[in-house]
Short mmCIF file of C-alpha atoms in Angstrom, two decimals:
data_model
loop_
_atom_site.label_atom_id
_atom_site.label_comp_id
_atom_site.label_asym_id
_atom_site.label_seq_id
_atom_site.Cartn_x
_atom_site.Cartn_y
_atom_site.Cartn_z
CA MET A 1 91.93 15.43 45.06
CA ALA A 2 90.94 17.79 42.15
CA SER A 3 87.65 16.37 41.92
CA ARG A 4 86.10 16.92 44.88
CA SER A 5 87.15 20.37 45.29
CA CYS A 6 85.42 20.99 41.17
CA THR A 7 82.48 18.60 43.17
CA PHE A 8 82.54 21.30 46.76
CA VAL A 9 83.32 24.00 44.16
CA GLU A 10 80.38 23.04 41.87
CA ILE A 11 78.00 22.45 45.31
CA LEU A 12 78.95 25.98 46.22
CA LEU A 13 77.66 27.34 43.74
CA ALA A 14 74.00 25.48 43.60
CA VAL A 15 73.34 26.94 46.72
CA ILE A 16 73.89 30.51 45.95
CA LEU A 17 72.34 29.83 42.10
CA PRO A 18 70.87 26.75 41.37
CA PRO A 19 71.58 26.34 38.17
CA LEU A 20 75.14 27.46 37.33
CA GLY A 21 76.05 24.29 39.27
CA VAL A 22 74.30 21.89 37.24
CA PHE A 23 75.58 23.74 34.01
CA LEU A 24 80.05 23.49 35.43
CA ARG A 25 78.93 19.58 35.16
CA TYR A 26 76.59 18.90 32.68
CA GLY A 27 76.17 21.55 30.07
CA CYS A 28 73.81 24.30 28.78
CA CYS A 29 71.53 21.77 26.88
CA SER A 30 71.31 19.05 28.91
CA MET A 31 68.17 17.75 30.50
CA GLU A 32 69.25 17.85 34.57
CA PHE A 33 69.86 21.71 33.44
CA LEU A 34 66.53 22.15 32.63
CA ILE A 35 64.74 20.48 34.76
CA CYS A 36 67.25 23.21 37.69
CA LEU A 37 66.21 25.86 35.55
CA LEU A 38 63.03 25.76 35.78
CA LEU A 39 62.58 24.48 39.19
CA THR A 40 65.21 27.21 40.22
CA ILE A 41 62.47 29.22 38.51
CA LEU A 42 59.45 28.22 39.73
CA GLY A 43 61.35 28.22 43.69
CA TYR A 44 64.36 28.75 44.28
CA ILE A 45 64.71 25.67 47.25
CA PRO A 46 63.21 22.62 44.78
CA GLY A 47 65.98 24.11 42.69
CA ILE A 48 68.44 24.28 45.15
CA ILE A 49 67.42 20.29 46.57
CA TYR A 50 67.12 19.17 42.69
CA ALA A 51 71.08 20.48 41.67
CA VAL A 52 72.26 19.18 45.01
CA TYR A 53 71.08 15.92 44.29
CA VAL A 54 71.78 15.86 40.66
CA LEU A 55 75.49 16.86 41.70
CA VAL A 56 76.10 14.42 44.39
CA ALA A 57 74.23 11.44 43.13
CA HIS A 58 74.22 11.46 39.47
CA GLY A 59 78.11 12.37 39.78
CA SER A 60 79.03 9.62 41.84
CA ALA A 61 77.06 7.24 39.93
CA SER A 62 79.37 8.72 36.55
CA GLU A 63 82.23 8.10 38.71
CA GLU A 64 81.76 5.09 39.33
CA SER A 65 81.44 3.84 36.05
CA GLY A 66 83.85 5.52 34.00
CA ARG A 67 86.36 4.02 37.04
CA ASP A 68 84.94 0.43 36.29
CA TYR A 69 85.63 1.33 32.67
CA ASP A 70 89.36 2.40 33.39
CA ALA A 71 89.81 -1.05 36.14
CA LEU A 72 88.84 -3.00 33.17
CA ALA A 73 91.43 -1.53 30.31
#
């Protein structure tokens, strides 16, 4: 339940300020953050779209791979 609320807060922050939502998940020196920062500088809407995509699509893929590892352990 906590991960769903964290994802909701990250998406909410990504709509308000896109790099901030990505920063909370990946950190400041990650490729996702730098791409989001560049897209936000070039245009606010592309930054929002990319941030939400990264948080939803990449976040669920990493959580699924972690679940597989836990199931094997």
